[in-house]
mmCIF file of C-alpha atoms and ligand atoms in Angstrom:
data_model
loop_
_atom_site.group_PDB
_atom_site.id
_atom_site.type_symbol
_atom_site.label_atom_id
_atom_site.label_comp_id
_atom_site.label_asym_id
_atom_site.label_seq_id
_atom_site.Cartn_x
_atom_site.Cartn_y
_atom_site.Cartn_z
ATOM 1 C CA MET A 1 25.442 6.110 -4.699
ATOM 2 C CA ASN A 2 24.167 6.687 -1.151
ATOM 3 C CA ALA A 3 20.623 7.206 0.166
ATOM 4 C CA ALA A 4 20.692 10.934 -0.699
ATOM 5 C CA ASP A 5 21.934 10.200 -4.241
ATOM 6 C CA LEU A 6 19.199 7.610 -4.623
ATOM 7 C CA ALA A 7 16.570 10.130 -3.520
ATOM 8 C CA GLY A 8 18.000 12.685 -5.950
ATOM 9 C CA TYR A 9 18.023 10.282 -8.881
ATOM 10 C CA LEU A 10 14.548 8.933 -8.185
ATOM 11 C CA SER A 11 13.225 12.506 -8.116
ATOM 12 C CA THR A 12 14.676 13.363 -11.524
ATOM 13 C CA PRO A 13 11.960 13.870 -14.173
ATOM 14 C CA LEU A 14 11.653 11.224 -16.859
ATOM 15 C CA ALA A 15 10.124 11.680 -20.323
ATOM 16 C CA ILE A 16 7.718 8.949 -21.360
ATOM 17 C CA GLY A 17 6.329 9.459 -24.844
ATOM 18 C CA LYS A 18 4.827 12.942 -24.963
ATOM 19 C CA LYS A 19 4.539 13.212 -21.187
ATOM 20 C CA THR A 20 6.971 13.609 -18.293
ATOM 21 C CA ILE A 21 6.827 12.127 -14.811
ATOM 22 C CA ASN A 22 8.363 13.728 -11.748
ATOM 23 C CA GLY A 23 9.666 10.572 -10.141
ATOM 24 C CA ARG A 24 11.238 7.339 -11.278
ATOM 25 C CA MET A 25 9.901 4.996 -8.627
ATOM 26 C CA VAL A 26 6.581 3.407 -9.544
ATOM 27 C CA LEU A 27 4.073 0.971 -8.085
ATOM 28 C CA ALA A 28 4.069 -2.280 -10.099
ATOM 29 C CA PRO A 29 0.733 -3.623 -11.338
ATOM 30 C CA MET A 30 -0.699 -6.157 -8.891
ATOM 31 C CA ALA A 31 -4.097 -7.781 -9.301
ATOM 32 C CA GLY A 32 -5.969 -7.876 -5.992
ATOM 33 C CA LEU A 33 -3.458 -5.569 -4.277
ATOM 34 C CA GLY A 34 -3.118 -2.404 -6.386
ATOM 35 C CA HIS A 35 -6.824 -1.493 -6.237
ATOM 36 C CA VAL A 36 -8.248 2.011 -5.937
ATOM 37 C CA ALA A 37 -8.230 1.968 -2.107
ATOM 38 C CA PHE A 38 -4.584 0.915 -1.919
ATOM 39 C CA ARG A 39 -3.630 3.498 -4.547
ATOM 40 C CA GLU A 40 -5.349 6.222 -2.517
ATOM 41 C CA LEU A 41 -3.341 5.135 0.530
ATOM 42 C CA VAL A 42 -0.078 5.327 -1.452
ATOM 43 C CA ALA A 43 -1.105 8.689 -2.923
ATOM 44 C CA GLU A 44 -1.550 10.094 0.601
ATOM 45 C CA LEU A 45 1.956 8.968 1.544
ATOM 46 C CA GLY A 46 3.480 10.272 -1.724
ATOM 47 C CA GLY A 47 6.894 9.953 -3.345
ATOM 48 C CA PHE A 48 5.976 7.830 -6.379
ATOM 49 C CA GLY A 49 6.173 8.732 -10.069
ATOM 50 C CA LEU A 50 3.295 6.566 -11.280
ATOM 51 C CA LEU A 51 0.861 3.992 -9.931
ATOM 52 C CA PHE A 52 -0.240 1.028 -12.033
ATOM 53 C CA THR A 53 -3.617 -0.657 -11.700
ATOM 54 C CA GLY A 54 -3.852 -4.449 -11.502
ATOM 55 C CA MET A 55 -4.559 -6.141 -14.830
ATOM 56 C CA CYS A 56 -7.986 -5.523 -16.365
ATOM 57 C CA SER A 57 -9.498 -7.700 -19.088
ATOM 58 C CA ALA A 58 -9.280 -5.845 -22.406
ATOM 59 C CA LYS A 59 -12.474 -7.609 -23.497
ATOM 60 C CA ALA A 60 -14.355 -6.205 -20.524
ATOM 61 C CA VAL A 61 -12.888 -2.673 -20.390
ATOM 62 C CA PRO A 62 -14.926 -1.023 -23.188
ATOM 63 C CA ARG A 63 -18.251 -1.965 -21.520
ATOM 64 C CA GLU A 64 -17.106 -1.930 -17.892
ATOM 65 C CA ASN A 65 -19.014 0.229 -15.394
ATOM 66 C CA PRO A 66 -16.555 1.607 -12.809
ATOM 67 C CA ALA A 67 -19.374 1.952 -10.281
ATOM 68 C CA VAL A 68 -19.875 -1.818 -10.365
ATOM 69 C CA SER A 69 -16.513 -3.237 -11.472
ATOM 70 C CA MET A 70 -14.232 -4.321 -8.644
ATOM 71 C CA VAL A 71 -11.106 -3.856 -10.793
ATOM 72 C CA PHE A 72 -11.728 -1.114 -13.381
ATOM 73 C CA ARG A 73 -12.332 1.571 -10.765
ATOM 74 C CA TRP A 74 -10.474 4.799 -9.986
ATOM 75 C CA ARG A 75 -10.654 8.262 -8.392
ATOM 76 C CA ASN A 76 -10.651 11.095 -10.907
ATOM 77 C CA ARG A 77 -7.888 12.839 -8.971
ATOM 78 C CA GLU A 78 -5.495 9.933 -9.483
ATOM 79 C CA LEU A 79 -5.905 9.741 -13.265
ATOM 80 C CA PRO A 80 -2.923 12.043 -14.097
ATOM 81 C CA HIS A 81 -0.499 9.702 -12.308
ATOM 82 C CA THR A 82 -2.164 6.330 -12.911
ATOM 83 C CA VAL A 83 -1.533 3.813 -15.683
ATOM 84 C CA CYS A 84 -4.209 1.236 -16.437
ATOM 85 C CA GLN A 85 -2.935 -2.244 -17.248
ATOM 86 C CA ILE A 86 -4.806 -4.530 -19.641
ATOM 87 C CA PHE A 87 -4.404 -8.137 -20.725
ATOM 88 C CA GLY A 88 -5.691 -9.694 -23.895
ATOM 89 C CA ALA A 89 -4.529 -11.454 -27.062
ATOM 90 C CA ASP A 90 -6.377 -9.691 -29.869
ATOM 91 C CA PRO A 91 -4.847 -6.485 -31.282
ATOM 92 C CA ASP A 92 -8.260 -4.911 -32.049
ATOM 93 C CA VAL A 93 -9.696 -5.751 -28.652
ATOM 94 C CA MET A 94 -6.601 -4.337 -26.946
ATOM 95 C CA ALA A 95 -6.851 -1.154 -29.061
ATOM 96 C CA ARG A 96 -10.532 -0.681 -28.134
ATOM 97 C CA ALA A 97 -9.732 -1.039 -24.445
ATOM 98 C CA ALA A 98 -6.832 1.418 -24.800
ATOM 99 C CA ARG A 99 -9.173 3.971 -26.394
ATOM 100 C CA ARG A 100 -11.534 3.803 -23.429
ATOM 101 C CA ILE A 101 -8.599 4.198 -21.033
ATOM 102 C CA GLU A 102 -7.429 7.268 -22.925
ATOM 103 C CA GLN A 103 -10.940 8.748 -22.953
ATOM 104 C CA GLU A 104 -11.231 8.300 -19.198
ATOM 105 C CA GLY A 105 -8.061 10.354 -18.731
ATOM 106 C CA PHE A 106 -5.462 7.882 -17.479
ATOM 107 C CA PHE A 107 -1.778 8.789 -17.808
ATOM 108 C CA GLY A 108 -1.146 5.762 -20.000
ATOM 109 C CA VAL A 109 -1.920 2.163 -20.903
ATOM 110 C CA ASP A 110 0.216 -0.801 -19.859
ATOM 111 C CA LEU A 111 0.153 -4.062 -21.833
ATOM 112 C CA ASN A 112 0.546 -7.188 -19.737
ATOM 113 C CA PHE A 113 2.925 -9.567 -21.503
ATOM 114 C CA GLY A 114 4.338 -10.942 -18.265
ATOM 115 C CA CYS A 115 1.651 -12.733 -16.294
ATOM 116 C CA SER A 116 2.368 -16.472 -16.234
ATOM 117 C CA VAL A 117 -0.713 -17.595 -14.301
ATOM 118 C CA ALA A 118 -2.212 -20.622 -16.112
ATOM 119 C CA ALA A 119 -5.711 -19.107 -16.456
ATOM 120 C CA ILE A 120 -4.265 -16.108 -18.332
ATOM 121 C CA CYS A 121 -1.696 -17.994 -20.452
ATOM 122 C CA LYS A 122 -4.280 -20.621 -21.504
ATOM 123 C CA LYS A 123 -6.170 -17.868 -23.313
ATOM 124 C CA GLY A 124 -2.994 -16.800 -25.121
ATOM 125 C CA CYS A 125 -2.660 -13.668 -22.939
ATOM 126 C CA GLY A 126 0.095 -12.393 -20.610
ATOM 127 C CA ALA A 127 3.438 -14.200 -20.876
ATOM 128 C CA ALA A 128 1.973 -16.626 -23.462
ATOM 129 C CA LEU A 129 2.435 -13.801 -25.970
ATOM 130 C CA LEU A 130 6.205 -14.042 -25.484
ATOM 131 C CA LYS A 131 6.013 -17.369 -27.366
ATOM 132 C CA THR A 132 4.956 -15.363 -30.426
ATOM 133 C CA PRO A 133 6.839 -12.049 -30.204
ATOM 134 C CA VAL A 134 5.660 -10.973 -33.674
ATOM 135 C CA LYS A 135 2.053 -11.248 -32.525
ATOM 136 C CA ALA A 136 2.890 -9.431 -29.289
ATOM 137 C CA ALA A 137 4.462 -6.602 -31.297
ATOM 138 C CA HIS A 138 1.294 -6.436 -33.452
ATOM 139 C CA ILE A 139 -0.663 -5.708 -30.313
ATOM 140 C CA VAL A 140 1.742 -2.884 -29.447
ATOM 141 C CA THR A 141 1.390 -1.443 -32.974
ATOM 142 C CA SER A 142 -2.387 -1.661 -32.837
ATOM 143 C CA VAL A 143 -2.585 0.067 -29.440
ATOM 144 C CA ARG A 144 -0.020 2.670 -30.503
ATOM 145 C CA LYS A 145 -2.138 3.610 -33.529
ATOM 146 C CA ALA A 146 -5.284 3.862 -31.420
ATOM 147 C CA ILE A 147 -4.097 6.331 -28.739
ATOM 148 C CA GLN A 148 -1.864 9.335 -28.079
ATOM 149 C CA ILE A 149 -1.109 8.696 -24.393
ATOM 150 C CA PRO A 150 1.978 6.683 -23.377
ATOM 151 C CA VAL A 151 2.039 2.959 -24.120
ATOM 152 C CA PHE A 152 3.905 0.797 -21.621
ATOM 153 C CA VAL A 153 4.758 -2.886 -21.975
ATOM 154 C CA LYS A 154 5.451 -5.113 -18.997
ATOM 155 C CA PHE A 155 7.197 -8.345 -19.828
ATOM 156 C CA ARG A 156 9.603 -10.932 -18.490
ATOM 157 C CA THR A 157 12.616 -12.846 -19.829
ATOM 158 C CA GLY A 158 10.460 -15.260 -21.833
ATOM 159 C CA TRP A 159 10.018 -19.015 -21.685
ATOM 160 C CA SER A 160 13.747 -19.869 -21.668
ATOM 161 C CA ASP A 161 16.569 -18.127 -19.900
ATOM 162 C CA ASP A 162 17.781 -16.254 -22.968
ATOM 163 C CA PRO A 163 18.961 -12.665 -22.474
ATOM 164 C CA LEU A 164 19.244 -12.192 -26.243
ATOM 165 C CA PHE A 165 15.575 -13.024 -26.690
ATOM 166 C CA ALA A 166 14.666 -10.518 -23.962
ATOM 167 C CA ALA A 167 16.795 -7.791 -25.584
ATOM 168 C CA ASP A 168 15.434 -8.524 -29.092
ATOM 169 C CA THR A 169 11.886 -8.511 -27.810
ATOM 170 C CA ALA A 170 12.426 -5.195 -26.041
ATOM 171 C CA LYS A 171 13.676 -3.675 -29.315
ATOM 172 C CA ARG A 172 10.685 -5.150 -31.140
ATOM 173 C CA PHE A 173 8.323 -3.464 -28.669
ATOM 174 C CA GLU A 174 10.158 -0.161 -29.001
ATOM 175 C CA ASP A 175 9.985 -0.344 -32.805
ATOM 176 C CA ALA A 176 6.265 -1.116 -32.566
ATOM 177 C CA GLY A 177 5.735 2.140 -30.651
ATOM 178 C CA ALA A 178 6.102 1.397 -26.932
ATOM 179 C CA ASP A 179 7.121 4.461 -24.884
ATOM 180 C CA ALA A 180 8.478 2.599 -21.846
ATOM 181 C CA LEU A 181 9.055 -0.947 -20.646
ATOM 182 C CA THR A 182 8.820 -2.635 -17.277
ATOM 183 C CA PHE A 183 11.047 -5.655 -17.264
ATOM 184 C CA HIS A 184 10.936 -8.509 -14.763
ATOM 185 C CA PRO A 185 13.957 -10.771 -15.394
ATOM 186 C CA ARG A 186 12.338 -14.126 -14.652
ATOM 187 C CA VAL A 187 11.471 -17.014 -16.934
ATOM 188 C CA ALA A 188 7.820 -18.085 -17.225
ATOM 189 C CA PRO A 189 6.276 -20.043 -15.579
ATOM 190 C CA ASP A 190 8.793 -19.390 -12.766
ATOM 191 C CA ARG A 191 6.661 -17.496 -10.258
ATOM 192 C CA ARG A 192 8.604 -15.640 -7.596
ATOM 193 C CA ASN A 193 10.495 -18.518 -5.976
ATOM 194 C CA ARG A 194 13.890 -18.092 -7.679
ATOM 195 C CA PRO A 195 15.803 -14.786 -7.658
ATOM 196 C CA PRO A 196 15.374 -12.613 -10.751
ATOM 197 C CA LYS A 197 18.476 -12.161 -12.944
ATOM 198 C CA TRP A 198 19.103 -8.432 -12.823
ATOM 199 C CA ASP A 199 21.918 -8.707 -15.424
ATOM 200 C CA ILE A 200 19.262 -9.229 -18.073
ATOM 201 C CA ILE A 201 17.765 -5.829 -17.155
ATOM 202 C CA THR A 202 21.088 -4.313 -18.294
ATOM 203 C CA GLN A 203 20.816 -6.044 -21.648
ATOM 204 C CA VAL A 204 17.206 -4.964 -22.100
ATOM 205 C CA GLN A 205 17.985 -1.317 -21.242
ATOM 206 C CA ASN A 206 21.015 -1.390 -23.567
ATOM 207 C CA ALA A 207 18.852 -2.660 -26.429
ATOM 208 C CA VAL A 208 16.453 0.309 -26.399
ATOM 209 C CA ALA A 209 16.435 4.098 -26.139
ATOM 210 C CA ILE A 210 13.117 4.219 -24.238
ATOM 211 C CA PRO A 211 13.134 4.015 -20.425
ATOM 212 C CA VAL A 212 13.119 0.623 -18.748
ATOM 213 C CA PHE A 213 11.743 0.233 -15.237
ATOM 214 C CA GLY A 214 13.612 -2.602 -13.529
ATOM 215 C CA ASN A 215 11.440 -4.920 -11.476
ATOM 216 C CA GLY A 216 11.938 -7.864 -9.160
ATOM 217 C CA ASN A 217 13.035 -8.340 -5.542
ATOM 218 C CA LEU A 218 13.606 -4.712 -4.613
ATOM 219 C CA PHE A 219 13.399 -4.934 -0.836
ATOM 220 C CA THR A 220 15.932 -2.539 0.682
ATOM 221 C CA ARG A 221 17.294 0.847 -0.308
ATOM 222 C CA GLU A 222 20.584 -0.910 -1.030
ATOM 223 C CA ASP A 223 18.714 -3.098 -3.529
ATOM 224 C CA GLY A 224 17.412 0.055 -5.228
ATOM 225 C CA ILE A 225 20.900 1.548 -5.433
ATOM 226 C CA ARG A 226 22.336 -1.739 -6.685
ATOM 227 C CA MET A 227 19.702 -2.196 -9.386
ATOM 228 C CA LEU A 228 20.188 1.343 -10.706
ATOM 229 C CA THR A 229 23.988 1.287 -10.685
ATOM 230 C CA GLN A 230 24.346 -2.310 -11.867
ATOM 231 C CA THR A 231 21.742 -2.333 -14.643
ATOM 232 C CA LYS A 232 21.548 1.364 -15.663
ATOM 233 C CA CYS A 233 17.777 1.039 -15.882
ATOM 234 C CA GLN A 234 16.020 4.400 -15.722
ATOM 235 C CA GLY A 235 13.404 3.687 -13.114
ATOM 236 C CA LEU A 236 12.343 1.234 -10.418
ATOM 237 C CA SER A 237 9.079 -0.692 -10.285
ATOM 238 C CA LEU A 238 8.190 -2.010 -6.832
ATOM 239 C CA GLY A 239 5.572 -4.641 -6.183
ATOM 240 C CA ARG A 240 5.356 -6.621 -2.964
ATOM 241 C CA MET A 241 7.590 -4.374 -0.872
ATOM 242 C CA ALA A 242 5.293 -1.441 -1.615
ATOM 243 C CA VAL A 243 2.380 -3.476 -0.288
ATOM 244 C CA ALA A 244 4.287 -4.292 2.902
ATOM 245 C CA ARG A 245 5.396 -0.653 3.320
ATOM 246 C CA PRO A 246 3.285 1.740 1.239
ATOM 247 C CA TRP A 247 5.390 4.643 2.580
ATOM 248 C CA ILE A 248 8.483 3.220 0.839
ATOM 249 C CA PHE A 249 8.161 5.699 -2.068
ATOM 250 C CA ALA A 250 8.340 8.687 0.314
ATOM 251 C CA ARG A 251 11.178 7.001 2.194
ATOM 252 C CA TRP A 252 13.365 6.368 -0.835
ATOM 253 C CA THR A 253 12.608 9.454 -2.942
ATOM 254 C CA ARG A 254 12.248 12.074 -0.200
ATOM 255 C CA GLU A 255 14.162 10.419 2.639
ATOM 256 C CA ALA A 256 10.991 10.945 4.692
ATOM 257 C CA GLY A 257 11.197 9.597 8.229
ATOM 258 C CA PHE A 258 8.424 7.484 9.766
ATOM 259 C CA ASP A 259 8.135 6.289 13.336
ATOM 260 C CA ASP A 260 6.665 2.924 14.301
ATOM 261 C CA THR A 261 3.128 4.296 14.509
ATOM 262 C CA VAL A 262 3.104 4.244 10.703
ATOM 263 C CA TYR A 263 2.305 0.515 10.735
ATOM 264 C CA HIS A 264 -0.908 0.827 12.729
ATOM 265 C CA ARG A 265 -1.922 4.057 10.992
ATOM 266 C CA THR A 266 -1.426 2.472 7.566
ATOM 267 C CA ALA A 267 -3.467 -0.636 8.307
ATOM 268 C CA ARG A 268 -6.267 1.446 9.852
ATOM 269 C CA ARG A 269 -6.310 3.889 6.943
ATOM 270 C CA LEU A 270 -6.471 1.069 4.403
ATOM 271 C CA LEU A 271 -9.443 -0.419 6.251
ATOM 272 C CA GLU A 272 -11.163 2.955 6.136
ATOM 273 C CA LEU A 273 -10.471 3.405 2.411
ATOM 274 C CA LEU A 274 -11.566 -0.145 1.608
ATOM 275 C CA GLY A 275 -14.794 0.616 3.459
ATOM 276 C CA GLN A 276 -15.304 3.716 1.294
ATOM 277 C CA HIS A 277 -14.528 2.092 -2.044
ATOM 278 C CA TYR A 278 -15.865 -1.460 -1.752
ATOM 279 C CA PRO A 279 -18.873 -3.221 -0.238
ATOM 280 C CA PRO A 280 -18.639 -5.979 2.378
ATOM 281 C CA PRO A 281 -17.572 -8.759 2.384
ATOM 282 C CA PHE A 282 -15.358 -7.903 -0.617
ATOM 283 C CA ASN A 283 -13.555 -5.135 1.286
ATOM 284 C CA LEU A 284 -12.611 -7.592 4.036
ATOM 285 C CA LYS A 285 -11.408 -10.061 1.410
ATOM 286 C CA LEU A 286 -9.165 -7.367 -0.087
ATOM 287 C CA PHE A 287 -7.735 -6.504 3.330
ATOM 288 C CA LYS A 288 -6.934 -10.187 3.869
ATOM 289 C CA LYS A 289 -4.947 -10.167 0.617
ATOM 290 C CA PHE A 290 -2.908 -7.234 1.960
ATOM 291 C CA ALA A 291 -2.447 -8.802 5.415
ATOM 292 C CA PRO A 292 0.371 -11.320 4.627
ATOM 293 C CA TYR A 293 2.596 -8.582 3.179
ATOM 294 C CA PHE A 294 1.828 -6.261 6.080
ATOM 295 C CA CYS A 295 2.421 -8.912 8.757
ATOM 296 C CA ALA A 296 5.717 -9.869 7.068
ATOM 297 C CA ASN A 297 7.139 -6.667 8.606
ATOM 298 C CA PHE A 298 7.069 -8.149 12.103
ATOM 299 C CA LYS A 299 9.065 -10.705 14.021
ATOM 300 C CA PHE A 300 5.955 -12.732 14.904
ATOM 301 C CA SER A 301 4.498 -12.391 11.418
ATOM 302 C CA LEU A 302 2.731 -15.754 11.272
ATOM 303 C CA PHE A 303 1.065 -15.286 14.642
ATOM 304 C CA LEU A 304 -0.147 -11.803 13.655
ATOM 305 C CA LEU A 305 -1.460 -13.010 10.320
ATOM 306 C CA LYS A 306 -3.338 -15.876 11.940
ATOM 307 C CA GLN A 307 -5.015 -13.419 14.311
ATOM 308 C CA LEU A 308 -6.019 -11.076 11.489
ATOM 309 C CA ASN A 309 -7.391 -13.929 9.407
ATOM 310 C CA GLN A 310 -9.851 -14.781 12.165
ATOM 311 C CA ALA A 311 -11.751 -11.512 11.718
ATOM 312 C CA LYS A 312 -15.149 -12.117 10.103
ATOM 313 C CA THR A 313 -16.242 -8.496 9.617
ATOM 314 C CA MET A 314 -14.559 -5.166 8.952
ATOM 315 C CA ASP A 315 -15.318 -4.104 12.545
ATOM 316 C CA GLU A 316 -13.641 -7.226 13.905
ATOM 317 C CA MET A 317 -10.667 -6.497 11.674
ATOM 318 C CA LYS A 318 -10.421 -2.912 12.942
ATOM 319 C CA GLN A 319 -10.486 -4.190 16.514
ATOM 320 C CA ALA A 320 -7.819 -6.812 15.735
ATOM 321 C CA VAL A 321 -5.603 -4.172 14.103
ATOM 322 C CA ASP A 322 -5.899 -1.940 17.190
ATOM 323 C CA ASP A 323 -5.267 -4.833 19.578
ATOM 324 C CA LEU A 324 -2.272 -6.223 17.681
ATOM 325 C CA PHE A 325 -0.489 -3.119 16.396
ATOM 326 C CA ILE A 326 -0.785 -0.723 19.376
ATOM 327 C CA PRO A 327 1.889 -0.652 20.659
ATOM 328 C CA CYS A 328 3.892 -1.588 17.592
ATOM 329 C CA PRO A 329 5.174 -5.199 17.719
ATOM 330 C CA GLU A 330 8.851 -5.912 17.071
ATOM 331 C CA THR A 331 9.673 -5.160 13.412
ATOM 332 C CA LEU A 332 12.163 -6.761 10.997
ATOM 333 C CA SER A 333 14.531 -4.693 8.823
ATOM 334 C CA VAL A 334 13.782 -6.992 5.870
ATOM 335 C CA PRO A 335 10.292 -8.513 5.919
ATOM 336 C CA ASN A 336 9.690 -12.247 6.299
ATOM 337 C CA LEU A 337 9.819 -13.132 2.608
ATOM 338 C CA ASN A 338 8.053 -16.462 3.232
ATOM 339 C CA LEU A 339 4.881 -14.421 3.439
ATOM 340 C CA PHE A 340 5.563 -12.661 0.117
ATOM 341 C CA VAL A 341 3.662 -15.103 -2.088
HETATM 342 C C1 LIG B 401 -0.449 -10.698 -5.856
HETATM 343 C C2 LIG B 401 0.269 -10.257 -7.111
HETATM 344 C C3 LIG B 401 -0.465 -9.877 -8.215
HETATM 345 C C4 LIG B 401 0.200 -9.482 -9.384
HETATM 346 N N1 LIG B 401 -0.538 -9.054 -10.455
HETATM 347 C C5 LIG B 401 0.079 -8.590 -11.562
HETATM 348 C C6 LIG B 401 -0.672 -8.023 -12.628
HETATM 349 O O1 LIG B 401 -1.910 -7.905 -12.564
HETATM 350 N N2 LIG B 401 0.014 -7.594 -13.713
HETATM 351 C C7 LIG B 401 1.378 -7.686 -13.814
HETATM 352 O O2 LIG B 401 1.948 -7.287 -14.835
HETATM 353 N N3 LIG B 401 2.114 -8.194 -12.811
HETATM 354 C C8 LIG B 401 1.493 -8.633 -11.682
HETATM 355 N N4 LIG B 401 2.253 -9.082 -10.633
HETATM 356 C C9 LIG B 401 3.730 -9.075 -10.728
HETATM 357 C C10 LIG B 401 4.320 -7.781 -10.155
HETATM 358 O O3 LIG B 401 3.950 -6.663 -10.935
HETATM 359 C C11 LIG B 401 5.867 -7.858 -10.095
HETATM 360 O O4 LIG B 401 6.354 -8.090 -11.394
HETATM 361 C C12 LIG B 401 6.369 -8.973 -9.180
HETATM 362 O O5 LIG B 401 5.663 -8.981 -7.947
HETATM 363 C C13 LIG B 401 7.869 -8.814 -8.917
HETATM 364 O O6 LIG B 401 8.155 -7.568 -8.328
HETATM 365 P P1 LIG B 401 8.444 -7.437 -6.724
HETATM 366 O O7 LIG B 401 9.561 -8.378 -6.421
HETATM 367 O O8 LIG B 401 8.762 -5.991 -6.515
HETATM 368 O O9 LIG B 401 7.177 -7.868 -6.034
HETATM 369 C C14 LIG B 401 1.610 -9.486 -9.457
HETATM 370 C C15 LIG B 401 2.329 -9.850 -8.317
HETATM 371 C C16 LIG B 401 1.690 -10.228 -7.157
HETATM 372 C C17 LIG B 401 2.511 -10.578 -5.932
#
């Protein structure tokens, strides 16, 4: 497979439940990064099949006011290609949240069974559910019964490095009614410090007939080609690299070319969109979450990040972005992964 083959494959439609998507490269759910402003930026650049929201609390979703909520917020135009992710531990609560998400018009609902952050696992949510796969499957069944739109499950290898457990659990989720899986082959609570074991993606995809989106350490186009050919997964889910280079979907699926001005333009556009969607100082805080991934693109990444972090207002940040990124500083072919937290 070469770059043109990759573009061709990633542009092949994929059936998910009763719906079909036009591209197989999706934005992974990322709390604090995949907000409505960032999704609008990615939508303008194009090339993706779906965008996932960061995780939303299933308890909060039924009563949440999108005009006030910082997380459960969207543009109506993005609903047909956006999947809302929820976390929770109670099947009824998860079903109620899923109903609201369906009513609002999202493409689908994604169940977070992968987050290994202590605050989430302590409440029995996220990856904690992989300790009780029967209970996790109950949640899938309950959500499946509640809605017609596609149900996705995002999960990881589990709490021990056992490919058989991952494959069995995938089958369990499929039998419970999941329409697609996103699989991140890392053990909890392993964050992102050790490389993911892509071989386990193969076993998970082999265990089910529904599509699996492979996830974890997709940085270069060669990585994308390797994951697809090696694991036979049916789609790619990109997290941190899509934050560093939001045009990566257009690059990989349409072979779109971008000159170096894309870096400055992207940072400036995100600042503008953050200003439209969020009040200060929250919008500045969100830009500072994006900044490490963005600065990782450059040779002097740490210096650039330090400069950006000094900005105290959105106007200061705009000035810093102009000063630092025109002309474009020296870039790296693979970003400085030390900044990919
Ligand atoms: C800042 C950050 C926030 C994340 N939040 C979520 C989340 O809300 N839900 C989720 O399922 N995964 C979350 N993830 C995990 C990503 O979806 C993805 O599995 C992980 O980053 C590995 O993919 P990558 O190597 O392409 O980044 C988060 C990751 C990061 C870096």
